[in-house]
Every structure is written in structure tokens, then in C-alpha cells.
């Protein structure tokens, strides 16, 4: 597998699929600068490459959708700065790129918890989504984090449950559910948070709360904690 950005970009172009691009479009992914490559294929490419911060930044600079996902897969989290995180988050134009970068790179940086809180206040749909996506990814991936690190997320989840933008409300819901499935204490807090959100009585808040409560009160989740 080539290890320079020019050759990698050429390889990605060759792997593109019109059918895959059409499928991405149906799922709400912006494909104006996408080749149409499945995530498992990109993960397999990443496995053949060493972690490389410089190469990751070069791939990102290309603007190509799949190159940017690959950049998140091969970047070195310990070398990622807050400035880079802000710049990349500002480039998000698709929910899948947002979630892939948050779940494969940003949640492994030392700035993840602070950026999750900061970005929720951003007016951009995808930067705000990134804040809540980071919360969800941290709840799943950061096994060493303690409960007190997640508690400040609940007021933010409640604060922005009114946001009717599709990619925001789905991320708010995702964050609430994933935090609530982390352990018994956070499960109880998440249910109380969902109940407060329900009382906001906006279309977005009702959907977020009902969907979260459906999962958090499901038999599969309840049996972990009762």
C-alpha cells in the first residue's frame, strides 16, 4: 500500500464506486467530493499504514471525503492539537465524517471532554453534532473515565434538546442513550434527564426523550442494572 498522500489519493480514486456514492447520498451523506468507498475498505487500508500525523494532515487537506476518514484512522491522537480539532470540526459537512472522526480520533485526545462541552454551544449544525457525537463516543470507548466526567454532559443534552436540526437532535439522543448505558449510576441520571427533556414539549425534545426512554427502559438494558 502506498504511504505518500499523492499515491494514496490516486488509490482511493481507483476504489470508488458510483453505486456506493448513490447509496451514501440516500443516507444523507454529501457526495460532491466523495469517491464512494465503504468504511470497512477504508479500515483495511488504514491497517496497512503506520500511524502518521503528517500524512493524516495531508490527506485531510485534499478535501476528499474518504481521504478525510482515512486521515482520522491513521492520525496520532497524542499529536493532535486543539487548533486542529477546531479546524477539522469546522470542515464537517456530513454526519458520517463527523462521527468517524470523533469516534476514531478525537475521543482519544486529551481534549475530548472539554471539546465535547465547548462544541455543543456552536451554531454550526455539524460542529454542534460533533460535541454530542464526542459524548457518545467517549461513553463507549473511554473505559477509564469516571462518572463525574460525564455528569456535566446532562445539562447540555437538556439545553439543546430543542434543536430541531436532524443531525443535531439525533446526536443529542445518541449521547443520552450511550451515557445512560455506561453504568447503573449514569443509567438513573439519563432516565431522569430524559424525563425532564420530555417536559420541554417541543417536537425534537419529545422524539429525543421517547426514543431514549424506550431503549433505557428496555428489558435488555434494564437487566444490567436491576
Short mmCIF file of C-alpha atoms in Angstrom, two decimals, residues 1-3 8 11-12 15 37-51 66 69-70 73-74 100 104:
data_model
loop_
_atom_site.label_atom_id
_atom_site.label_comp_id
_atom_site.label_asym_id
_atom_site.label_seq_id
_atom_site.Cartn_x
_atom_site.Cartn_y
_atom_site.Cartn_z
CA UNK A 1 0.00 0.00 0.00
CA UNK A 2 1.44 3.45 -0.91
CA UNK A 3 2.41 5.62 2.04
CA UNK A 8 -2.95 7.19 -1.60
CA UNK A 11 -5.56 4.62 -4.90
CA UNK A 12 -8.76 5.95 -3.33
CA UNK A 15 -11.52 2.20 -5.46
CA UNK A 37 -15.80 3.66 -0.71
CA UNK A 38 -17.17 1.54 2.12
CA UNK A 39 -15.92 2.14 5.66
CA UNK A 40 -14.61 -1.46 6.05
CA UNK A 41 -12.45 -0.91 2.96
CA UNK A 42 -11.02 2.28 4.45
CA UNK A 43 -10.35 0.49 7.73
CA UNK A 44 -8.49 -2.26 5.89
CA UNK A 45 -6.35 0.33 4.14
CA UNK A 46 -5.61 2.01 7.47
CA UNK A 47 -4.42 -1.29 8.92
CA UNK A 48 -1.70 -1.45 6.29
CA UNK A 49 -0.41 2.02 7.14
CA UNK A 50 1.65 3.19 10.10
CA UNK A 51 0.21 5.98 12.23
CA UNK A 66 -12.82 9.19 2.09
CA UNK A 69 -11.99 9.44 7.07
CA UNK A 70 -8.69 7.67 6.40
CA UNK A 73 -7.88 6.42 11.15
CA UNK A 74 -4.13 6.95 10.81
CA UNK A 100 -15.97 8.77 12.09
CA UNK A 104 -11.70 7.13 15.62
#
